[in-house]
Amino acid sequence: MGWEVLEQWGDGAARIEPLAGGVANDVWRVRVNGQLAVGRLGSRSDADLAWETELLRYLDREGLTVPVPIPTTDGRLFADGLVVMTHVQGRGPETEDDWRRVADTLRRLHELTKGWPQRPGWRSSTDLLHADSGTKIDLSAMPPEGVARCRAAWARLAGRRTCVVHGDPNGGNVLMTANRVALIDWDESRVDVPDLDLVLPHNAADLEDGAHDVAAQASAAWEAAVCWDDNHAVERLAEVRSI
């Protein structure tokens, strides 16, 4: 099915305009129950979407500002690959103080999700020390030398505690007001080592030099592997040190 599934959110549900949503999803501003919302249509499995939507509902209950899934008229949180979520407003982070607020919000996320189960079908960075595929990653498609460099970067995270990471806390996925920091676009969230979320502008998370280097190398390796082999992936792999 396509966007006709939006009818399951009510007779008046309608698309308004497309939004930037990456290559994996078709994302639109929509109107549901007379209110602005965001619809994301993709090919994720039901188990994957159940994990994401339940996570967002939990984080909302715990006081984080996130897009909250809006149920269909019969109470489902998604239908045929479509998730409809509340529309979040705000501006992107601009200053060092803004990014420090982002770091605080990410650490709150990490604290709230210790021991959270892995997203179905996904792998953490340290899982990929022994697995060749998972999530969107297929290490067999990468040059062997590149795989070795990525795994060397991920190996430095081995033994760390894990939790939910947002996975892509760039400036476009943060919407701020004077009173709160919202994290949007949870399509890349998973269970992994929290420092991967904390490689932020101005080193706003105050990672020590060694910890920042470990996290930055592991993060660059992840982006190279998950995007392989577009230009961005090649550039990110170039940042991962040779063994």
Coordinates of N, CA and C in Angstrom, one line a residue:
M1 N 0.8 -1.2 0.0 CA 0.0 0.0 0.0 C 0.9 1.2 0.0
G2 N 0.3 2.4 -0.4 CA 1.0 3.6 -0.4 C 0.3 4.6 0.6
W3 N 0.2 5.8 0.2 CA -0.3 6.8 1.1 C -1.8 6.7 1.3
E4 N -2.5 5.9 0.5 CA -3.9 5.6 0.8 C -4.2 5.1 2.2
V5 N -3.1 4.5 2.8 CA -3.3 4.0 4.2 C -3.5 5.1 5.2
L6 N -3.2 6.4 4.8 CA -3.5 7.5 5.7 C -5.0 7.6 6.1
E7 N -5.8 7.0 5.2 CA -7.3 7.0 5.5 C -7.6 6.3 6.9
Q8 N -6.7 5.5 7.3 CA -6.9 4.8 8.6 C -6.7 5.7 9.8
W9 N -6.3 6.9 9.6 CA -6.2 7.9 10.7 C -7.5 8.8 10.7
G10 N -8.5 8.5 9.9 CA -9.7 9.2 9.9 C -10.1 9.8 8.5
D11 N -11.3 10.1 8.3 CA -11.8 10.6 7.0 C -11.1 11.9 6.6
G12 N -10.8 12.7 7.5 CA -10.2 14.0 7.2 C -8.7 14.0 7.0
A13 N -8.1 12.9 7.3 CA -6.6 12.9 7.2 C -6.1 13.1 5.8
A14 N -5.1 14.0 5.6 CA -4.7 14.4 4.3 C -3.2 14.8 4.3
R15 N -2.5 14.6 3.2 CA -1.2 15.1 3.0 C -1.2 16.5 2.7
I16 N -0.2 17.3 3.2 CA -0.1 18.7 2.9 C 1.1 19.1 2.0
E17 N 2.3 18.7 2.5 CA 3.5 19.0 1.7 C 4.6 18.0 2.1
P18 N 5.5 17.7 1.2 CA 6.6 16.8 1.5 C 7.6 17.5 2.4
L19 N 8.3 16.7 3.2 CA 9.4 17.2 4.0 C 10.6 16.4 3.7
A20 N 11.8 16.9 4.1 CA 13.0 16.2 3.9 C 13.0 15.0 4.8
G21 N 13.3 13.8 4.3 CA 13.2 12.6 5.1 C 14.2 11.5 4.8
G22 N 15.2 11.9 4.0 CA 16.2 10.9 3.6 C 15.8 10.0 2.5
V23 N 16.6 9.1 2.2 CA 16.3 8.2 1.0 C 15.5 7.0 1.4
A24 N 15.4 6.7 2.7 CA 14.7 5.5 3.1 C 13.2 5.6 3.3
N25 N 12.7 6.9 3.4 CA 11.3 7.1 3.8 C 10.8 8.3 2.9
D26 N 9.5 8.3 2.8 CA 8.7 9.4 2.2 C 8.0 10.1 3.4
V27 N 8.4 11.3 3.6 CA 8.0 12.1 4.8 C 7.2 13.3 4.4
W28 N 6.0 13.4 5.0 CA 5.1 14.5 4.6 C 4.5 15.2 5.9
R29 N 4.3 16.5 5.8 CA 3.4 17.2 6.7 C 2.0 16.8 6.4
V30 N 1.2 16.3 7.4 CA -0.1 15.9 7.1 C -1.1 16.6 8.1
R31 N -2.3 16.4 7.9 CA -3.4 16.9 8.8 C -4.2 15.7 9.3
V32 N -4.2 15.6 10.6 CA -5.0 14.5 11.2 C -5.8 15.0 12.4
N33 N -7.1 14.7 12.4 CA -8.0 15.2 13.4 C -7.9 16.7 13.5
G34 N -7.7 17.4 12.4 CA -7.7 18.8 12.4 C -6.4 19.5 12.8
Q35 N -5.4 18.6 13.1 CA -4.1 19.1 13.6 C -3.0 18.8 12.7
L36 N -1.9 19.6 12.6 CA -0.7 19.3 11.9 C 0.0 18.1 12.5
A37 N 0.5 17.3 11.7 CA 1.3 16.1 12.1 C 2.3 15.8 11.0
V38 N 3.1 14.8 11.3 CA 4.1 14.3 10.3 C 3.9 12.8 10.0
G39 N 3.8 12.5 8.8 CA 3.7 11.1 8.3 C 4.9 10.6 7.7
R40 N 5.3 9.4 8.1 CA 6.6 8.8 7.5 C 6.2 7.4 6.9
L41 N 6.3 7.3 5.6 CA 6.0 6.0 5.0 C 7.3 5.4 4.5
G42 N 7.5 4.1 4.9 CA 8.7 3.4 4.5 C 8.5 1.9 4.5
S43 N 9.6 1.2 4.5 CA 9.5 -0.3 4.3 C 10.0 -1.0 5.5
R44 N 10.1 -0.4 6.7 CA 10.5 -1.0 7.9 C 9.5 -2.2 8.3
S45 N 10.0 -3.2 8.9 CA 9.1 -4.3 9.4 C 8.2 -3.8 10.5
D46 N 7.1 -4.6 10.8 CA 6.2 -4.3 11.9 C 7.0 -4.3 13.2
A47 N 7.9 -5.3 13.4 CA 8.7 -5.4 14.6 C 9.5 -4.2 14.8
D48 N 10.2 -3.8 13.8 CA 11.0 -2.6 13.8 C 10.2 -1.3 14.2
L49 N 9.0 -1.2 13.6 CA 8.2 0.0 13.9 C 7.6 -0.1 15.3
A50 N 7.3 -1.3 15.7 CA 6.8 -1.5 17.1 C 7.8 -1.0 18.1
W51 N 9.1 -1.4 17.9 CA 10.2 -1.0 18.8 C 10.3 0.5 18.8
E52 N 10.3 1.2 17.7 CA 10.5 2.6 17.6 C 9.3 3.4 18.3
T53 N 8.1 3.0 17.9 CA 6.9 3.7 18.4 C 6.8 3.5 19.9
E54 N 7.0 2.3 20.4 CA 7.0 2.1 21.9 C 8.0 2.9 22.6
L55 N 9.2 3.0 22.0 CA 10.3 3.8 22.6 C 9.9 5.3 22.7
L56 N 9.3 5.8 21.6 CA 8.9 7.2 21.6 C 7.8 7.5 22.7
R57 N 6.9 6.6 22.8 CA 5.8 6.7 23.8 C 6.4 6.7 25.2
Y58 N 7.4 5.8 25.4 CA 8.0 5.8 26.7 C 8.8 7.0 27.0
L59 N 9.5 7.5 26.1 CA 10.3 8.8 26.3 C 9.4 9.9 26.6
D60 N 8.3 10.0 25.9 CA 7.3 11.1 26.1 C 6.8 11.0 27.5
R61 N 6.5 9.8 28.0 CA 6.0 9.7 29.4 C 7.0 10.1 30.4
E62 N 8.3 9.9 30.0 CA 9.4 10.2 31.0 C 9.8 11.7 30.9
G63 N 9.1 12.5 30.0 CA 9.4 13.9 30.0 C 10.3 14.4 28.9
L64 N 10.8 13.5 28.0 CA 11.6 14.0 26.9 C 10.6 14.5 25.8
T65 N 11.1 15.5 25.0 CA 10.2 16.0 23.9 C 10.6 15.3 22.7
V66 N 9.7 14.5 22.2 CA 9.9 13.7 21.0 C 8.6 13.7 20.2
P67 N 8.7 13.3 18.9 CA 7.5 13.1 18.1 C 6.7 11.9 18.7
V68 N 5.5 12.1 19.0 CA 4.7 11.0 19.7 C 3.8 10.4 18.6
P69 N 3.8 9.1 18.5 CA 2.9 8.4 17.5 C 1.4 8.7 17.8
I70 N 0.7 9.0 16.7 CA -0.7 9.2 16.8 C -1.4 7.9 16.3
P71 N -2.3 7.3 17.1 CA -2.9 6.1 16.7 C -3.8 6.2 15.5
T72 N -4.0 5.1 14.8 CA -5.1 5.0 13.8 C -6.4 5.0 14.5
T73 N -7.5 5.1 13.8 CA -8.8 5.1 14.4 C -9.1 3.9 15.2
D74 N -8.4 2.7 14.9 CA -8.6 1.5 15.7 C -7.5 1.3 16.6
G75 N -6.7 2.3 16.9 CA -5.7 2.2 18.0 C -4.3 1.7 17.7
R76 N -4.0 1.4 16.4 CA -2.7 1.0 16.1 C -1.7 2.2 15.9
L77 N -0.4 1.9 16.3 CA 0.6 3.0 16.3 C 1.2 3.1 14.9
F78 N 0.9 2.2 14.0 CA 1.4 2.3 12.6 C 0.6 1.4 11.8
A79 N 0.6 1.5 10.5 CA -0.1 0.7 9.6 C 0.5 0.6 8.2
D80 N 0.8 -0.6 7.7 CA 1.4 -0.8 6.4 C 2.6 0.2 6.1
G81 N 3.5 0.3 7.1 CA 4.7 1.0 6.9 C 4.6 2.5 7.2
L82 N 3.4 3.0 7.5 CA 3.1 4.4 7.8 C 3.1 4.7 9.3
V83 N 3.8 5.6 9.8 CA 3.7 6.1 11.2 C 3.4 7.6 11.1
V84 N 2.4 8.0 11.9 CA 2.0 9.4 12.0 C 2.3 9.9 13.3
M85 N 3.0 11.0 13.4 CA 3.5 11.5 14.7 C 3.2 13.0 14.9
T86 N 3.2 13.4 16.1 CA 2.9 14.8 16.4 C 4.0 15.7 15.7
H87 N 3.5 16.9 15.4 CA 4.4 17.9 14.7 C 5.1 18.7 15.8
V88 N 6.5 18.7 15.8 CA 7.3 19.4 16.8 C 7.9 20.6 16.1
Q89 N 7.8 21.7 16.8 CA 8.3 23.0 16.3 C 9.6 23.4 17.1
G90 N 10.3 24.3 16.5 CA 11.5 24.9 17.2 C 12.6 25.2 16.2
R91 N 13.7 25.6 16.7 CA 14.8 26.0 15.8 C 16.0 25.1 16.1
G92 N 16.9 25.0 15.2 CA 18.1 24.2 15.3 C 19.1 24.8 16.3
P93 N 20.0 24.0 16.9 CA 21.0 24.6 17.8 C 22.0 25.5 17.0
E94 N 22.4 26.6 17.7 CA 23.2 27.6 17.0 C 24.5 27.8 17.8
T95 N 24.4 27.9 19.1 CA 25.6 28.3 19.9 C 26.1 27.1 20.7
E96 N 27.3 27.3 21.3 CA 27.9 26.3 22.2 C 26.9 25.9 23.3
D97 N 26.3 26.9 23.9 CA 25.3 26.6 25.0 C 24.1 25.8 24.5
D98 N 23.7 26.1 23.3 CA 22.6 25.2 22.7 C 23.1 23.8 22.6
W99 N 24.3 23.6 22.1 CA 24.8 22.2 22.0 C 25.0 21.5 23.3
R100 N 25.3 22.3 24.4 CA 25.4 21.7 25.7 C 24.0 21.2 26.2
R101 N 23.0 22.0 25.9 CA 21.6 21.5 26.2 C 21.3 20.2 25.4
V102 N 21.7 20.2 24.2 CA 21.5 18.9 23.4 C 22.2 17.8 24.1
A103 N 23.5 18.0 24.5 CA 24.2 16.9 25.2 C 23.5 16.5 26.4
D104 N 23.0 17.4 27.2 CA 22.3 17.0 28.4 C 21.0 16.2 28.1
T105 N 20.3 16.5 27.0 CA 19.1 15.8 26.6 C 19.5 14.4 26.2
L106 N 20.6 14.3 25.4 CA 21.0 12.9 25.0 C 21.4 12.1 26.2
R107 N 22.1 12.7 27.2 CA 22.5 11.9 28.3 C 21.2 11.4 29.1
R108 N 20.2 12.3 29.1 CA 19.0 11.9 29.7 C 18.3 10.7 29.0
L109 N 18.4 10.7 27.7 CA 17.9 9.6 26.9 C 18.7 8.3 27.3
H110 N 20.0 8.4 27.3 CA 20.8 7.3 27.6 C 20.6 6.7 29.0
E111 N 20.3 7.6 30.0 CA 20.1 7.1 31.3 C 18.7 6.4 31.4
L112 N 17.7 6.9 30.7 CA 16.4 6.3 30.7 C 16.3 5.0 30.0
T113 N 17.3 4.6 29.2 CA 17.2 3.4 28.4 C 18.3 2.4 28.6
K114 N 18.9 2.4 29.8 CA 19.9 1.4 30.1 C 19.2 0.0 30.0
G115 N 19.8 -1.0 29.4 CA 19.2 -2.3 29.3 C 18.1 -2.5 28.3
W116 N 17.9 -1.5 27.5 CA 16.8 -1.6 26.5 C 17.1 -2.7 25.5
P117 N 16.1 -3.4 25.0 CA 16.4 -4.5 24.0 C 16.8 -3.9 22.7
Q118 N 17.6 -4.6 22.0 CA 18.0 -4.1 20.6 C 16.8 -4.0 19.7
R119 N 16.9 -3.1 18.8 CA 15.9 -2.9 17.7 C 15.9 -4.2 16.9
P120 N 14.8 -4.8 16.6 CA 14.8 -6.1 15.8 C 15.5 -5.9 14.5
G121 N 16.4 -6.9 14.3 CA 17.2 -6.9 13.0 C 18.4 -6.0 13.0
W122 N 18.6 -5.2 14.0 CA 19.7 -4.3 14.0 C 20.9 -4.9 14.8
R123 N 22.1 -4.2 14.6 CA 23.3 -4.6 15.3 C 23.9 -3.3 15.9
S124 N 24.6 -3.5 17.0 CA 25.4 -2.4 17.6 C 26.8 -2.4 16.9
S125 N 27.5 -1.4 17.1 CA 28.9 -1.3 16.6 C 29.7 -2.5 17.0
T126 N 29.6 -2.8 18.3 CA 30.5 -3.9 18.8 C 30.0 -5.3 18.3
D127 N 28.7 -5.4 18.0 CA 28.2 -6.7 17.4 C 28.9 -6.9 16.1
L128 N 29.2 -5.8 15.4 CA 29.8 -6.0 14.1 C 31.3 -6.3 14.1
L129 N 31.8 -6.5 15.3 CA 33.2 -7.1 15.4 C 33.1 -8.5 15.0
H130 N 32.0 -9.2 15.1 CA 31.9 -10.6 14.7 C 30.8 -10.9 13.7
A131 N 29.9 -10.0 13.5 CA 28.8 -10.2 12.5 C 29.2 -9.3 11.2
D132 N 28.7 -9.8 10.1 CA 29.0 -9.1 8.8 C 27.9 -8.2 8.3
S133 N 26.7 -8.4 8.9 CA 25.6 -7.6 8.4 C 24.6 -7.4 9.6
G134 N 23.7 -6.5 9.4 CA 22.7 -6.1 10.3 C 22.4 -4.6 10.2
T135 N 21.2 -4.3 10.6 CA 20.7 -2.9 10.4 C 20.7 -2.6 8.8
K136 N 21.4 -1.6 8.4 CA 21.5 -1.3 7.0 C 22.9 -1.7 6.5
I137 N 23.7 -2.3 7.4 CA 25.1 -2.6 7.1 C 25.4 -3.9 6.5
D138 N 26.2 -3.9 5.5 CA 26.7 -5.2 4.9 C 28.2 -5.0 4.7
L139 N 29.0 -5.5 5.7 CA 30.4 -5.3 5.6 C 31.0 -6.0 4.4
S140 N 30.4 -7.0 3.9 CA 31.0 -7.8 2.7 C 31.0 -6.9 1.5
A141 N 30.3 -5.8 1.5 CA 30.3 -4.9 0.4 C 31.4 -3.9 0.4
M142 N 32.1 -3.8 1.6 CA 33.2 -2.8 1.8 C 34.5 -3.5 1.4
P143 N 35.5 -2.7 1.1 CA 36.9 -3.2 0.9 C 37.4 -3.8 2.2
P144 N 38.0 -5.0 2.2 CA 38.5 -5.7 3.4 C 39.3 -4.7 4.3
E145 N 40.2 -3.9 3.7 CA 41.0 -3.0 4.5 C 40.1 -2.0 5.2
G146 N 39.0 -1.6 4.6 CA 38.1 -0.6 5.2 C 37.4 -1.3 6.4
V147 N 37.0 -2.5 6.2 CA 36.3 -3.3 7.3 C 37.2 -3.4 8.5
A148 N 38.5 -3.8 8.2 CA 39.4 -3.9 9.3 C 39.6 -2.6 10.1
R149 N 39.6 -1.5 9.4 CA 39.8 -0.2 10.1 C 38.5 0.1 10.9
C150 N 37.4 -0.2 10.3 CA 36.1 0.1 11.1 C 36.1 -0.8 12.3
R151 N 36.4 -2.1 12.2 CA 36.4 -2.9 13.3 C 37.4 -2.6 14.4
A152 N 38.5 -2.1 14.0 CA 39.5 -1.6 14.9 C 39.0 -0.4 15.7
A153 N 38.2 0.4 15.1 CA 37.6 1.6 15.8 C 36.5 1.1 16.7
W154 N 35.7 0.2 16.3 CA 34.6 -0.3 17.2 C 35.1 -1.1 18.3
A155 N 36.3 -1.8 18.1 CA 36.8 -2.7 19.2 C 37.2 -1.8 20.4
R156 N 37.5 -0.6 20.2 CA 37.8 0.3 21.4 C 36.6 0.6 22.3
L157 N 35.4 0.2 21.8 CA 34.2 0.4 22.5 C 33.8 -0.9 23.3
A158 N 34.4 -2.0 23.0 CA 34.0 -3.3 23.6 C 34.0 -3.2 25.1
G159 N 33.0 -3.8 25.6 CA 32.8 -3.9 27.1 C 32.1 -2.8 27.7
R160 N 31.8 -1.7 26.9 CA 31.0 -0.6 27.5 C 29.6 -0.9 27.7
R161 N 28.9 -0.2 28.6 CA 27.5 -0.4 28.8 C 26.8 0.2 27.6
T162 N 25.6 -0.3 27.3 CA 24.8 0.1 26.1 C 23.4 0.7 26.6
C163 N 22.8 1.4 25.7 CA 21.5 2.0 25.9 C 21.0 2.4 24.5
V164 N 19.8 3.0 24.5 CA 19.4 3.5 23.2 C 20.2 4.7 22.8
V165 N 20.7 4.8 21.6 CA 21.3 6.0 21.0 C 20.3 6.5 20.0
H166 N 20.3 7.8 19.9 CA 19.4 8.5 18.8 C 20.0 8.1 17.5
G167 N 21.3 8.0 17.3 CA 21.9 7.6 16.1 C 22.2 8.6 15.1
D168 N 21.6 9.8 15.1 CA 21.9 10.8 14.2 C 21.5 12.2 14.7
P169 N 22.2 12.6 15.8 CA 21.8 13.9 16.5 C 22.4 15.1 15.8
N170 N 22.3 15.2 14.5 CA 22.8 16.4 13.8 C 21.9 17.6 14.0
G171 N 22.3 18.8 13.6 CA 21.5 20.0 13.9 C 20.1 19.9 13.2
G172 N 20.0 19.2 12.2 CA 18.7 19.1 11.5 C 17.7 18.2 12.3
N173 N 18.1 17.4 13.2 CA 17.3 16.5 14.0 C 17.1 17.0 15.4
V174 N 17.4 18.3 15.7 CA 17.2 18.9 17.0 C 16.4 20.2 16.8
L175 N 15.3 20.3 17.6 CA 14.4 21.5 17.5 C 14.3 22.0 18.9
M176 N 14.7 23.3 19.1 CA 14.8 23.9 20.4 C 13.9 25.0 20.6
T177 N 13.5 25.2 21.9 CA 12.8 26.5 22.3 C 13.6 26.9 23.5
A178 N 13.1 28.0 24.1 CA 13.8 28.5 25.4 C 13.6 27.5 26.5
N179 N 12.6 26.6 26.4 CA 12.3 25.7 27.5 C 12.6 24.3 27.3
R180 N 12.9 23.9 26.1 CA 13.1 22.4 25.9 C 13.9 22.2 24.7
V181 N 14.4 20.9 24.6 CA 15.2 20.4 23.5 C 14.4 19.2 22.9
A182 N 14.0 19.2 21.7 CA 13.3 18.1 21.1 C 14.3 17.3 20.2
L183 N 14.2 16.0 20.2 CA 15.0 15.2 19.3 C 13.9 14.6 18.3
I184 N 14.1 14.8 17.0 CA 13.2 14.2 16.0 C 14.0 13.2 15.2
D185 N 13.3 12.5 14.3 CA 13.8 11.6 13.3 C 14.6 10.5 14.0
W186 N 13.8 9.5 14.5 CA 14.4 8.4 15.3 C 14.6 7.2 14.4
D187 N 14.7 7.4 13.1 CA 14.8 6.3 12.1 C 16.1 5.5 12.3
E188 N 17.1 6.1 12.8 CA 18.4 5.5 13.0 C 18.7 5.0 14.4
S189 N 17.7 5.2 15.3 CA 18.0 4.8 16.7 C 18.2 3.3 16.8
R190 N 18.9 2.9 17.9 CA 19.2 1.5 18.1 C 19.9 1.5 19.5
V191 N 20.2 0.3 19.9 CA 21.0 0.1 21.2 C 22.5 0.0 20.8
D192 N 23.3 0.9 21.5 CA 24.7 0.9 21.2 C 25.4 1.6 22.3
V193 N 26.6 2.0 22.2 CA 27.4 2.6 23.2 C 27.1 4.1 23.2
P194 N 26.7 4.7 24.3 CA 26.2 6.1 24.3 C 27.1 7.2 23.8
D195 N 28.4 7.0 24.0 CA 29.3 8.0 23.5 C 29.2 8.3 22.0
L196 N 28.6 7.3 21.2 CA 28.5 7.5 19.8 C 27.5 8.7 19.5
D197 N 26.6 9.0 20.4 CA 25.7 10.2 20.3 C 26.4 11.5 20.7
L198 N 27.5 11.4 21.3 CA 28.1 12.6 22.0 C 29.2 13.2 21.3
V199 N 29.5 12.9 20.0 CA 30.5 13.6 19.2 C 29.8 14.8 18.6
L200 N 29.7 15.9 19.4 CA 28.9 17.0 19.1 C 29.8 18.3 18.8
P201 N 29.3 19.3 18.1 CA 30.1 20.5 17.9 C 30.5 21.1 19.2
H202 N 31.7 21.7 19.2 CA 32.3 22.4 20.4 C 32.6 21.3 21.5
N203 N 32.6 20.0 21.1 CA 32.7 19.0 22.2 C 31.8 19.3 23.3
A204 N 30.5 19.6 23.0 CA 29.6 20.1 24.0 C 29.3 19.1 25.1
A205 N 29.6 17.8 24.9 CA 29.4 16.8 25.9 C 30.6 16.7 26.8
D206 N 31.6 17.5 26.6 CA 32.8 17.5 27.5 C 33.5 16.2 27.6
L207 N 33.6 15.4 26.5 CA 34.3 14.2 26.5 C 35.8 14.5 26.6
E208 N 36.5 13.7 27.4 CA 38.0 13.9 27.5 C 38.6 13.5 26.2
D209 N 39.8 14.0 26.0 CA 40.5 13.8 24.6 C 40.4 12.4 24.2
G210 N 40.8 11.5 25.0 CA 40.9 10.1 24.6 C 39.5 9.5 24.3
A211 N 38.5 9.8 25.2 CA 37.1 9.4 24.9 C 36.6 10.0 23.7
H212 N 36.9 11.3 23.4 CA 36.3 11.9 22.2 C 36.9 11.2 21.0
D213 N 38.2 10.9 21.0 CA 38.9 10.3 19.9 C 38.3 8.9 19.6
V214 N 38.1 8.1 20.6 CA 37.5 6.8 20.5 C 36.1 6.9 19.9
A215 N 35.3 7.8 20.4 CA 33.9 8.0 19.9 C 33.8 8.5 18.5
A216 N 34.7 9.5 18.2 CA 34.7 10.1 16.8 C 35.1 9.1 15.8
Q217 N 36.1 8.3 16.1 CA 36.6 7.2 15.2 C 35.5 6.2 15.0
A218 N 34.9 5.7 16.1 CA 33.8 4.7 16.0 C 32.6 5.3 15.2
S219 N 32.3 6.5 15.4 CA 31.1 7.2 14.7 C 31.4 7.3 13.3
A220 N 32.6 7.7 12.9 CA 33.0 7.8 11.5 C 32.9 6.5 10.8
A221 N 33.4 5.4 11.5 CA 33.3 4.1 11.0 C 31.9 3.6 10.8
W222 N 31.0 3.9 11.7 CA 29.6 3.5 11.6 C 29.0 4.2 10.4
E223 N 29.2 5.5 10.2 CA 28.6 6.2 9.1 C 29.1 5.7 7.7
A224 N 30.4 5.4 7.7 CA 31.0 4.8 6.5 C 30.3 3.5 6.1
A225 N 30.1 2.6 7.1 CA 29.6 1.3 6.9 C 28.1 1.4 6.5
V226 N 27.3 2.2 7.2 CA 25.9 2.2 7.0 C 25.5 2.9 5.7
C227 N 26.4 3.7 5.2 CA 26.1 4.5 3.9 C 26.8 3.9 2.7
W228 N 27.6 2.9 2.9 CA 28.5 2.5 1.9 C 27.8 2.1 0.6
D229 N 28.2 2.6 -0.6 CA 29.5 3.3 -0.9 C 29.3 4.7 -1.6
D230 N 28.4 5.5 -1.0 CA 28.3 6.9 -1.5 C 29.4 7.8 -1.2
N231 N 29.5 9.0 -1.7 CA 30.6 9.9 -1.4 C 30.8 10.2 0.1
H232 N 29.6 10.4 0.8 CA 29.7 10.7 2.2 C 30.4 9.5 2.9
A233 N 30.1 8.3 2.6 CA 30.7 7.1 3.2 C 32.2 7.0 3.0
V234 N 32.5 7.3 1.7 CA 34.0 7.3 1.4 C 34.7 8.4 2.2
E235 N 34.1 9.6 2.3 CA 34.7 10.6 3.1 C 34.9 10.2 4.6
R236 N 33.8 9.6 5.1 CA 33.8 9.2 6.5 C 34.9 8.1 6.8
L237 N 35.0 7.2 5.8 CA 36.0 6.1 6.0 C 37.4 6.7 6.0
A238 N 37.6 7.8 5.2 CA 38.9 8.4 5.2 C 39.3 9.0 6.5
E239 N 38.3 9.3 7.4 CA 38.6 9.8 8.7 C 39.0 8.7 9.7
V240 N 38.8 7.5 9.3 CA 39.1 6.3 10.2 C 40.5 6.0 10.0
R241 N 41.3 6.0 11.1 CA 42.8 5.8 10.9 C 43.1 4.4 10.4
S242 N 44.2 4.3 9.7 CA 44.7 3.0 9.2 C 45.2 2.3 10.4
I243 N 45.2 1.0 10.3 CA 45.7 0.1 11.4 C 47.2 0.1 11.4

